[in-house]
Short mmCIF file of C-alpha atoms and ligand atoms in Angstrom, two decimals:
data_model
loop_
_atom_site.label_atom_id
_atom_site.label_comp_id
_atom_site.label_asym_id
_atom_site.label_seq_id
_atom_site.Cartn_x
_atom_site.Cartn_y
_atom_site.Cartn_z
CA MET A 1 -15.63 -9.31 -4.55
CA GLU A 2 -17.36 -5.83 -5.43
CA GLN A 3 -16.17 -3.44 -7.78
CA GLN A 4 -15.96 -0.90 -5.09
CA GLU A 5 -12.54 -1.93 -3.13
CA GLN A 6 -10.15 0.81 -4.46
CA VAL A 7 -6.51 -0.01 -4.37
CA ILE A 8 -4.03 2.56 -5.90
CA VAL A 9 -0.89 1.62 -7.62
CA VAL A 10 2.17 3.80 -7.50
CA GLY A 11 4.32 3.50 -10.50
CA ALA A 12 3.33 1.88 -13.85
CA GLY A 13 6.38 -0.03 -14.82
CA LEU A 14 6.39 -3.51 -15.49
CA ALA A 15 5.38 -4.31 -11.97
CA GLY A 16 2.69 -1.96 -11.46
CA LEU A 17 0.93 -2.71 -14.66
CA ASN A 18 1.20 -6.33 -13.69
CA CYS A 19 -0.21 -5.56 -10.03
CA ALA A 20 -2.51 -3.42 -11.47
CA HIS A 21 -3.84 -6.20 -14.47
CA HIS A 22 -4.03 -8.87 -11.57
CA LEU A 23 -6.17 -6.66 -9.24
CA ALA A 24 -8.46 -5.52 -12.18
CA GLU A 25 -8.87 -9.31 -12.94
CA ALA A 26 -9.73 -10.42 -9.51
CA GLY A 27 -12.69 -7.42 -9.49
CA VAL A 28 -11.08 -4.86 -7.76
CA SER A 29 -11.26 -1.28 -8.63
CA VAL A 30 -7.64 0.02 -9.05
CA THR A 31 -5.91 3.28 -10.44
CA LEU A 32 -2.35 3.19 -11.30
CA LEU A 33 -0.67 6.36 -10.80
CA GLU A 34 2.48 7.15 -13.14
CA ALA A 35 4.79 10.06 -12.67
CA ALA A 36 6.05 10.26 -15.96
CA ASP A 37 4.40 10.78 -19.44
CA ALA A 38 4.13 7.07 -20.31
CA PRO A 39 3.91 3.91 -18.55
CA GLY A 40 6.90 1.17 -19.08
CA GLY A 41 9.75 2.82 -16.19
CA ARG A 42 13.12 1.36 -17.27
CA VAL A 43 11.34 -0.42 -20.37
CA ARG A 44 10.64 2.47 -22.68
CA THR A 45 11.78 2.74 -26.40
CA GLU A 46 12.16 6.51 -27.92
CA THR A 47 12.12 7.29 -31.75
CA VAL A 48 14.53 9.18 -33.01
CA ASN A 49 14.97 10.17 -36.95
CA GLY A 50 12.91 6.77 -37.64
CA PHE A 51 15.19 4.71 -35.63
CA LYS A 52 13.84 2.88 -32.38
CA LEU A 53 16.08 3.91 -29.19
CA ASP A 54 15.52 1.39 -26.47
CA ARG A 55 16.18 3.47 -23.32
CA GLY A 56 19.32 1.23 -22.30
CA PHE A 57 19.98 -2.17 -24.28
CA GLN A 58 18.15 -4.82 -22.70
CA VAL A 59 16.64 -7.99 -23.99
CA LEU A 60 13.42 -10.31 -23.21
CA LEU A 61 14.65 -13.96 -22.47
CA THR A 62 11.54 -15.95 -23.46
CA ALA A 63 12.06 -18.65 -20.80
CA TYR A 64 11.10 -16.17 -18.11
CA PRO A 65 8.22 -17.99 -16.20
CA GLU A 66 6.23 -15.04 -15.16
CA ALA A 67 6.98 -13.43 -18.87
CA ARG A 68 5.42 -16.15 -20.30
CA ALA A 69 2.29 -15.98 -18.15
CA ALA A 70 1.76 -12.34 -18.63
CA PHE A 71 2.74 -11.61 -22.07
CA ASP A 72 1.53 -12.62 -25.41
CA TYR A 73 4.46 -13.56 -27.18
CA GLU A 74 3.22 -14.19 -30.87
CA ALA A 75 1.59 -10.25 -30.38
CA LEU A 76 4.89 -8.84 -29.54
CA ASP A 77 6.55 -10.65 -32.79
CA LEU A 78 9.78 -11.47 -30.98
CA HIS A 79 12.71 -11.65 -32.47
CA ALA A 80 15.61 -13.90 -31.49
CA PHE A 81 19.31 -13.16 -31.03
CA PHE A 82 21.91 -15.87 -32.49
CA PRO A 83 22.25 -18.03 -29.01
CA GLY A 84 25.84 -17.03 -28.03
CA ALA A 85 28.10 -14.35 -28.45
CA PHE A 86 31.27 -13.02 -30.46
CA VAL A 87 33.96 -12.18 -28.13
CA ARG A 88 36.91 -9.66 -28.83
CA LYS A 89 40.12 -10.85 -28.35
CA GLY A 90 43.57 -10.30 -29.67
CA GLY A 91 42.55 -8.16 -32.35
CA ALA A 92 39.71 -10.62 -33.54
CA PHE A 93 36.20 -11.91 -32.79
CA HIS A 94 35.42 -15.10 -32.11
CA GLN A 95 32.23 -17.25 -31.77
CA ILE A 96 30.86 -18.56 -28.56
CA ALA A 97 28.13 -20.77 -29.08
CA ASP A 98 25.50 -22.64 -27.12
CA PRO A 99 26.81 -26.09 -28.41
CA PHE A 100 23.32 -27.69 -27.68
CA ARG A 101 21.40 -24.97 -29.71
CA ASP A 102 23.92 -24.14 -32.61
CA VAL A 103 25.87 -27.44 -33.44
CA ALA A 104 27.59 -26.01 -36.27
CA GLY A 105 28.90 -22.77 -33.91
CA GLY A 106 29.69 -25.10 -30.77
CA SER A 107 32.47 -26.87 -32.90
CA ARG A 108 33.53 -23.07 -33.78
CA THR A 109 33.41 -22.34 -29.92
CA LEU A 110 35.65 -25.24 -29.34
CA ALA A 111 38.20 -23.43 -31.75
CA ALA A 112 38.06 -20.13 -30.05
CA PRO A 113 40.97 -18.91 -28.51
CA VAL A 114 38.76 -18.14 -25.71
CA GLY A 115 39.40 -20.61 -22.69
CA SER A 116 41.00 -24.13 -22.72
CA PHE A 117 38.84 -27.38 -24.18
CA LEU A 118 38.44 -28.23 -20.24
CA ASP A 119 36.64 -24.74 -19.71
CA LYS A 120 34.68 -25.12 -22.76
CA ALA A 121 33.45 -28.44 -21.00
CA ARG A 122 32.94 -26.78 -17.73
CA ILE A 123 30.65 -24.37 -19.80
CA GLY A 124 28.39 -27.92 -20.41
CA GLN A 125 28.70 -28.52 -16.90
CA LEU A 126 27.47 -25.35 -15.74
CA ARG A 127 24.89 -25.53 -18.14
CA TYR A 128 23.80 -29.03 -16.57
CA ASN A 129 23.93 -27.93 -13.27
CA VAL A 130 21.67 -24.65 -13.78
CA GLY A 131 19.26 -26.48 -15.73
CA ARG A 132 18.78 -29.76 -13.38
CA GLY A 133 15.55 -29.65 -11.06
CA GLU A 134 12.87 -27.03 -10.80
CA LEU A 135 13.82 -23.59 -11.38
CA GLU A 136 12.39 -22.67 -7.85
CA ASP A 137 15.94 -25.04 -6.62
CA LEU A 138 18.16 -22.51 -7.79
CA TRP A 139 16.84 -20.12 -5.08
CA GLN A 140 17.69 -22.39 -2.31
CA ARG A 141 21.14 -23.49 -3.87
CA PRO A 142 24.58 -21.68 -1.58
CA GLU A 143 24.70 -18.26 -2.25
CA THR A 144 28.61 -16.70 -3.09
CA THR A 145 29.69 -13.85 -5.42
CA SER A 146 29.44 -14.84 -8.86
CA LEU A 147 33.31 -14.60 -9.38
CA ASN A 148 33.43 -16.64 -6.44
CA TYR A 149 30.94 -19.15 -8.08
CA VAL A 150 32.78 -19.13 -11.73
CA ARG A 151 36.41 -19.59 -10.04
CA ASN A 152 34.71 -22.77 -7.69
CA ALA A 153 33.73 -24.10 -11.04
CA GLY A 154 37.02 -24.50 -12.20
CA PHE A 155 37.25 -22.48 -14.73
CA SER A 156 40.63 -20.97 -15.70
CA VAL A 157 41.73 -17.39 -15.76
CA ALA A 158 41.93 -16.72 -19.31
CA MET A 159 37.84 -18.14 -19.11
CA ILE A 160 36.61 -15.98 -16.94
CA GLU A 161 38.57 -12.77 -18.43
CA GLY A 162 38.14 -14.02 -21.84
CA PHE A 163 34.24 -14.38 -21.84
CA LEU A 164 32.56 -14.94 -18.30
CA ARG A 165 33.57 -11.35 -16.86
CA PRO A 166 32.58 -9.65 -19.66
CA PHE A 167 29.43 -11.56 -20.38
CA PHE A 168 27.99 -11.47 -16.55
CA ALA A 169 29.20 -7.99 -16.36
CA GLY A 170 27.28 -6.62 -19.44
CA ILE A 171 23.99 -8.27 -17.78
CA PHE A 172 25.02 -7.21 -13.81
CA LEU A 173 26.08 -4.04 -14.84
CA GLU A 174 29.28 -4.05 -12.82
CA PRO A 175 32.35 -5.47 -13.39
CA ASP A 176 33.70 -7.09 -10.40
CA LEU A 177 30.63 -10.03 -10.58
CA ARG A 178 30.05 -9.16 -6.53
CA THR A 179 26.03 -10.25 -7.81
CA SER A 180 25.15 -13.08 -5.71
CA SER A 181 25.66 -16.64 -7.82
CA ARG A 182 22.03 -17.15 -7.28
CA MET A 183 21.32 -14.69 -10.36
CA LEU A 184 23.67 -16.02 -12.43
CA GLU A 185 22.91 -19.34 -12.14
CA PHE A 186 19.04 -18.25 -12.60
CA VAL A 187 19.87 -15.88 -15.65
CA PHE A 188 22.31 -18.92 -17.25
CA ARG A 189 19.22 -21.26 -16.76
CA MET A 190 17.09 -18.72 -18.71
CA PHE A 191 19.47 -18.07 -21.74
CA ALA A 192 20.14 -21.87 -21.91
CA SER A 193 16.39 -22.85 -21.99
CA GLY A 194 14.76 -19.96 -24.09
CA ASP A 195 15.52 -17.39 -26.45
CA THR A 196 17.28 -13.66 -25.88
CA ALA A 197 14.74 -11.74 -27.92
CA LEU A 198 13.48 -8.35 -28.63
CA PRO A 199 9.74 -7.35 -29.77
CA ALA A 200 9.86 -6.33 -33.71
CA THR A 201 8.72 -2.36 -33.02
CA GLY A 202 11.10 -2.50 -29.55
CA ILE A 203 11.61 -3.43 -25.78
CA GLU A 204 8.60 -0.79 -24.79
CA ALA A 205 5.96 -3.09 -26.50
CA LEU A 206 6.25 -4.87 -23.39
CA PRO A 207 4.54 -2.61 -20.98
CA ARG A 208 2.33 -1.58 -23.78
CA GLN A 209 0.75 -4.63 -24.13
CA LEU A 210 0.52 -5.05 -20.36
CA ALA A 211 -1.15 -1.37 -20.37
CA GLY A 212 -3.40 -2.84 -22.81
CA HIS A 213 -4.86 -5.34 -20.69
CA LEU A 214 -6.00 -2.96 -18.00
CA PRO A 215 -9.47 -1.29 -18.16
CA ASP A 216 -10.17 2.17 -19.26
CA GLY A 217 -9.68 4.95 -17.17
CA VAL A 218 -7.36 2.74 -14.67
CA LEU A 219 -4.02 4.36 -15.53
CA ARG A 220 -3.01 8.07 -14.50
CA LEU A 221 -0.27 9.52 -16.40
CA ASN A 222 1.71 12.93 -15.06
CA SER A 223 0.79 12.04 -11.59
CA PRO A 224 3.95 11.58 -9.31
CA VAL A 225 3.03 10.43 -5.90
CA ALA A 226 4.39 12.61 -2.77
CA THR A 227 3.51 10.56 -0.04
CA ILE A 228 1.31 7.65 1.11
CA SER A 229 -0.20 6.42 3.81
CA SER A 230 -2.73 3.23 4.94
CA ARG A 231 -5.76 4.87 3.23
CA SER A 232 -4.71 7.55 0.87
CA VAL A 233 -2.28 8.73 -1.43
CA THR A 234 -1.25 12.52 -1.66
CA LEU A 235 -0.13 13.74 -5.41
CA ASP A 236 2.88 16.34 -5.76
CA SER A 237 -0.24 18.61 -7.19
CA GLY A 238 -1.77 18.59 -3.26
CA GLU A 239 -4.38 16.12 -4.56
CA THR A 240 -5.21 13.47 -1.86
CA LEU A 241 -7.24 10.05 -3.20
CA PRO A 242 -8.60 8.14 -0.41
CA ALA A 243 -7.67 4.25 -0.95
CA ARG A 244 -8.55 0.91 0.82
CA ALA A 245 -5.11 -0.22 0.21
CA VAL A 246 -1.64 1.13 -1.55
CA VAL A 247 1.00 -0.65 -3.32
CA VAL A 248 4.28 1.15 -3.69
CA ALA A 249 5.31 -0.44 -7.26
CA THR A 250 8.27 2.18 -7.75
CA ASP A 251 11.60 1.76 -8.23
CA GLY A 252 13.78 1.21 -5.42
CA GLN A 253 15.17 4.25 -4.74
CA ALA A 254 11.57 6.12 -4.95
CA ALA A 255 9.87 3.15 -3.09
CA GLN A 256 12.60 3.66 0.14
CA GLU A 257 11.53 7.68 0.07
CA LEU A 258 7.56 6.84 0.21
CA LEU A 259 8.19 3.82 2.67
CA PRO A 260 11.06 4.71 5.03
CA GLU A 261 11.18 1.43 6.35
CA LEU A 262 12.20 0.13 3.36
CA VAL A 263 16.14 -0.78 2.86
CA TYR A 264 17.12 -0.38 -0.46
CA PRO A 265 20.72 -1.11 -1.34
CA GLY A 266 21.34 1.08 -4.10
CA SER A 267 21.84 0.65 -8.01
CA TYR A 268 24.08 -0.26 -10.84
CA GLY A 269 24.35 1.82 -13.71
CA THR A 270 25.30 2.05 -18.00
CA ALA A 271 25.38 4.24 -20.64
CA CYS A 272 23.92 3.20 -23.83
CA LEU A 273 25.22 5.20 -27.17
CA TYR A 274 23.36 4.78 -30.08
CA TYR A 275 24.69 5.35 -33.60
CA ALA A 276 22.79 5.44 -37.07
CA ALA A 277 24.75 3.53 -39.83
CA PRO A 278 24.61 3.58 -43.65
CA THR A 279 25.37 -0.33 -43.56
CA PRO A 280 25.44 -2.58 -40.67
CA PRO A 281 28.88 -3.04 -39.40
CA MET A 282 28.26 -6.84 -39.03
CA ARG A 283 25.60 -9.58 -40.52
CA GLU A 284 24.65 -11.74 -37.54
CA PRO A 285 22.09 -10.69 -34.97
CA ALA A 286 24.58 -11.23 -32.08
CA LEU A 287 25.85 -9.81 -28.79
CA LEU A 288 29.49 -8.31 -29.55
CA LEU A 289 31.36 -8.69 -26.21
CA ASP A 290 35.19 -7.09 -25.68
CA ALA A 291 37.28 -9.00 -23.65
CA GLU A 292 39.93 -6.66 -24.07
CA PRO A 293 38.46 -3.25 -23.69
CA ALA A 294 40.29 -0.67 -25.48
CA GLY A 295 37.61 1.87 -24.33
CA PRO A 296 34.29 1.90 -22.47
CA ILE A 297 32.28 -0.39 -24.38
CA ASN A 298 31.85 -3.70 -22.79
CA ASN A 299 29.16 -4.69 -25.13
CA ALA A 300 27.45 -3.74 -28.69
CA VAL A 301 24.64 -4.96 -30.67
CA VAL A 302 23.10 -4.12 -34.24
CA PRO A 303 19.67 -3.95 -33.00
CA SER A 304 18.24 -3.87 -36.75
CA ASN A 305 20.15 -7.07 -37.40
CA ILE A 306 17.81 -8.64 -34.96
CA SER A 307 14.47 -6.79 -36.09
CA PRO A 308 14.52 -4.40 -39.14
CA LEU A 309 12.08 -2.13 -37.79
CA TYR A 310 14.48 -0.83 -35.37
CA ALA A 311 16.01 1.25 -38.22
CA PRO A 312 14.44 3.20 -41.22
CA PRO A 313 14.36 1.64 -44.65
CA GLY A 314 18.35 1.39 -46.08
CA ALA A 315 19.90 2.44 -42.61
CA ALA A 316 21.28 0.32 -39.38
CA LEU A 317 21.19 0.88 -35.80
CA VAL A 318 24.36 0.31 -33.69
CA SER A 319 23.80 0.36 -29.84
CA ALA A 320 26.87 0.00 -27.47
CA SER A 321 26.82 -0.16 -23.80
CA THR A 322 29.01 0.25 -20.61
CA VAL A 323 29.16 -0.90 -17.51
CA GLY A 324 28.65 1.58 -15.13
CA ILE A 325 28.32 5.46 -15.56
CA PRO A 326 31.36 6.68 -17.40
CA ALA A 327 32.96 10.23 -16.13
CA ALA A 328 33.73 11.27 -19.71
CA ASP A 329 30.95 13.95 -20.98
CA ASP A 330 29.25 13.30 -23.68
CA GLU A 331 31.47 14.26 -26.66
CA THR A 332 34.64 12.51 -25.14
CA LEU A 333 32.49 9.58 -24.45
CA ASP A 334 31.44 9.30 -28.22
CA GLU A 335 34.64 9.86 -29.37
CA GLN A 336 36.35 7.00 -26.86
CA ALA A 337 33.58 4.62 -28.06
CA ARG A 338 34.02 5.47 -31.46
CA ALA A 339 37.55 5.29 -31.33
CA GLN A 340 36.74 1.45 -29.82
CA MET A 341 34.72 0.43 -32.47
CA THR A 342 37.18 1.62 -35.08
CA GLY A 343 39.45 -0.72 -33.91
CA TRP A 344 36.82 -3.38 -34.45
CA TRP A 345 35.06 -2.17 -37.51
CA GLY A 346 37.53 0.25 -39.38
CA GLU A 347 36.98 3.50 -40.81
CA GLN A 348 33.64 3.52 -41.07
CA VAL A 349 32.63 4.11 -37.82
CA ALA A 350 33.89 7.69 -38.89
CA ALA A 351 30.61 8.40 -40.54
CA TRP A 352 28.43 7.34 -38.04
CA GLU A 353 25.70 9.76 -36.50
CA LEU A 354 25.40 9.86 -32.83
CA LEU A 355 21.71 9.65 -32.10
CA LYS A 356 21.90 9.57 -28.33
CA ILE A 357 23.34 8.47 -25.72
CA TYR A 358 21.40 7.91 -22.44
CA ARG A 359 22.78 7.64 -19.04
CA ILE A 360 20.83 5.53 -16.43
CA PRO A 361 22.38 5.47 -12.86
CA GLU A 362 20.00 3.57 -11.65
CA ALA A 363 19.71 0.67 -13.77
CA LEU A 364 19.43 -2.47 -11.57
CA PRO A 365 19.09 -2.83 -8.26
CA ILE A 366 22.53 -4.13 -5.82
CA GLN A 367 22.03 -7.93 -5.51
CA GLU A 368 25.36 -8.51 -3.59
CA PRO A 369 25.10 -11.60 -1.18
CA PRO A 370 23.39 -11.92 1.20
CA GLY A 371 20.96 -9.82 -1.14
CA LEU A 372 19.38 -13.08 -2.66
CA SER A 373 19.34 -15.00 0.56
CA LEU A 374 15.75 -14.24 0.96
CA PRO A 375 14.94 -14.62 -3.01
CA ARG A 376 11.51 -13.12 -2.42
CA ARG A 377 11.28 -10.22 0.32
CA PRO A 378 7.95 -9.39 1.88
CA VAL A 379 5.28 -7.47 -0.21
CA ARG A 380 3.06 -6.71 2.62
CA LEU A 381 4.11 -4.29 5.09
CA GLY A 382 1.02 -3.69 6.92
CA GLY A 383 -1.57 -1.55 7.53
CA GLY A 384 -3.03 -1.62 4.01
CA ARG A 385 0.48 -1.01 2.32
CA TYR A 386 1.95 -3.07 0.10
CA VAL A 387 5.57 -3.09 -2.30
CA CYS A 388 6.49 -4.68 -5.39
CA GLY A 389 9.29 -4.06 -8.00
CA ASP A 390 12.43 -5.94 -9.10
CA HIS A 391 14.03 -4.85 -5.87
CA ARG A 392 11.58 -7.43 -3.99
CA ASP A 393 12.26 -10.24 -6.24
CA ASN A 394 15.27 -10.09 -8.58
CA ALA A 395 16.78 -7.55 -10.73
CA SER A 396 14.93 -8.50 -14.07
CA ILE A 397 11.82 -8.00 -16.19
CA ASN A 398 11.04 -11.65 -14.64
CA GLY A 399 11.54 -10.70 -10.74
CA ALA A 400 9.37 -6.99 -11.49
CA LEU A 401 6.57 -9.57 -12.71
CA ALA A 402 6.75 -11.94 -10.07
CA SER A 403 7.06 -9.45 -6.95
CA SER A 404 3.75 -7.43 -8.88
CA ARG A 405 2.09 -11.22 -8.96
CA ARG A 406 2.80 -11.85 -5.26
CA ALA A 407 1.57 -8.07 -4.06
CA ALA A 408 -1.48 -8.26 -6.24
CA GLU A 409 -2.26 -12.10 -4.74
CA ALA A 410 -1.66 -10.39 -1.02
CA ALA A 411 -3.92 -7.67 -1.36
CA VAL A 412 -6.87 -9.29 -2.80
CA ALA A 413 -6.34 -12.07 -0.15
CA ASP A 414 -6.34 -9.01 2.51
CA LEU A 415 -9.33 -7.61 1.13
CA ALA A 416 -11.35 -10.47 1.03
CA GLY A 417 -10.99 -10.98 4.67
CA ALA A 418 -11.32 -7.90 5.68
C1 LIG B 1 19.47 -0.38 -19.29
C2 LIG B 1 18.93 -1.38 -18.72
C3 LIG B 1 18.87 -2.74 -18.76
C4 LIG B 1 18.44 -3.79 -18.43
N1 LIG B 1 18.28 -5.18 -18.86
C5 LIG B 1 17.85 -6.33 -18.61
C6 LIG B 1 17.73 -7.49 -19.32
O1 LIG B 1 18.21 -7.45 -20.38
N2 LIG B 1 16.80 -8.21 -18.94
C7 LIG B 1 16.10 -8.03 -17.89
O2 LIG B 1 15.50 -9.05 -17.60
N3 LIG B 1 15.78 -6.88 -17.07
C8 LIG B 1 17.31 -6.06 -17.37
N4 LIG B 1 16.34 -4.80 -16.89
C9 LIG B 1 15.78 -4.58 -15.68
C10 LIG B 1 14.79 -4.54 -16.22
O3 LIG B 1 14.35 -3.47 -17.10
C11 LIG B 1 13.89 -3.99 -14.59
O4 LIG B 1 14.12 -5.10 -13.76
C12 LIG B 1 12.26 -3.81 -14.49
O5 LIG B 1 12.19 -3.02 -15.55
C13 LIG B 1 11.91 -3.30 -13.39
O6 LIG B 1 10.51 -2.88 -13.50
P1 LIG B 1 9.95 -2.19 -12.33
O7 LIG B 1 8.42 -2.03 -12.55
O8 LIG B 1 10.07 -3.15 -10.94
O9 LIG B 1 10.20 -0.67 -11.87
P2 LIG B 1 10.68 0.37 -12.65
O10 LIG B 1 10.45 -0.23 -14.44
O11 LIG B 1 11.44 1.12 -12.24
O12 LIG B 1 9.34 1.47 -12.62
C14 LIG B 1 8.76 2.41 -11.80
C15 LIG B 1 7.70 3.41 -11.78
O13 LIG B 1 7.71 4.19 -10.97
C16 LIG B 1 7.40 5.40 -11.33
N5 LIG B 1 7.66 5.70 -10.22
C17 LIG B 1 8.43 6.41 -9.40
N6 LIG B 1 8.20 7.40 -8.36
C18 LIG B 1 7.16 7.34 -8.70
C19 LIG B 1 6.24 8.20 -7.89
N7 LIG B 1 6.65 9.14 -6.96
N8 LIG B 1 5.01 8.56 -8.12
C20 LIG B 1 4.13 7.84 -9.64
N9 LIG B 1 5.10 6.95 -10.39
C21 LIG B 1 6.53 6.99 -9.81
C22 LIG B 1 8.58 5.26 -12.40
O14 LIG B 1 8.54 6.43 -13.26
C23 LIG B 1 8.18 4.23 -13.11
O15 LIG B 1 7.44 3.93 -14.07
C24 LIG B 1 17.54 -3.74 -17.39
C25 LIG B 1 17.14 -2.40 -17.41
C26 LIG B 1 17.86 -1.50 -17.68
C27 LIG B 1 17.42 0.02 -17.16
#
């Protein structure tokens, strides 16, 4: 194909970046328009007083197949979490390890007062079930809510409330586990078959790496798009750019505004609080879950235990996340979070400095059944218009990358046949 097939991609999150990369690789001339002052979308990292604050706690699961294809993991300098979690229950933390990857931790898991011995055997069964067959098969299995799924798998109420609900609520960002069981199976398989990791310098290293693959001049920042048609894009500034094809790679909400025929089910949100601590309140590079939350925090992590570059020398960074957007104002939310964490870690919490609170109302697209009954929604809308983003596949880094590869392939095929 000659270098004159102008395709415009709107939105430079992971989906738009990956789509633009695939188009450029195919020899298509591409322009990537981003409303913000940097690429990354929901995957951004801000530096505050020398601390790296990911805009909402999130992790890369290294088993994601699309991520393996899109990223150079070595260059990202990935740092892995301990495989499992620490669960707060009955006034103490208990280790829930993956027994297949951490044998010593596995025996402590069996002793932890979170669910029965049978429940722990069922975790092994769940691991087997989600791991068997091709990954693709998971998306064809019967779909129900995640709560029904774990109930049908025979888990006790104690195990669901003591581990499974807080764990998956923190991932799906909704406490009722209404999210599709297909997503639970996919996520569990990814956790079980790879590392849970962060790039050494913050999660924004992911989009930065993708942006670095683009030819010079492709990415235009501070360029919000107002309207699109099949043959042009008009910016908020009034500038109109002609295009052979347009790919809308925004979040679902913005995509619905640009493409009126699109139906977006809405989003789940979260808040993330960051604290600077003189010393880390725990040593382990692990996720903490509160199964009996006496406050707004569902989970916490010390990111500087995962990668020391998250904090300046001699300090530690603590992140604490909610499920949903709390009604409390920032001051009250800070007080409530500190009270909860003082219950875990004692009076040291009072000395911590609040660095920032992020409220992210549109963190993840809602994926309740039958939301994933069609695991890959169409990316080709007709008339030279395409759409991609996590709302087209599933709410994850992998979903954003997969949908964008599909959209690029569809556009390239259509241009070649035109
Ligand atoms: C707090 C949080 C935690 C998460 N945790 C995880 C996790 O642990 N693991 C995981 O796999 N996934 C996680 N995710 C999900 C993952 O980050 C997203 O699925 C993924 O980043 C979505 O990428 P995207 O490119 O589809 O959309 P976005 O990142 O939303 O990118 C869309 C881009 O379009 C731009 N845009 C919007 N409108 C316009 C316009 N009119 N003109 C121009 N540009 C526009 C936006 O500025 C943005 O840059 C999490 C997300 C959040 C927010």
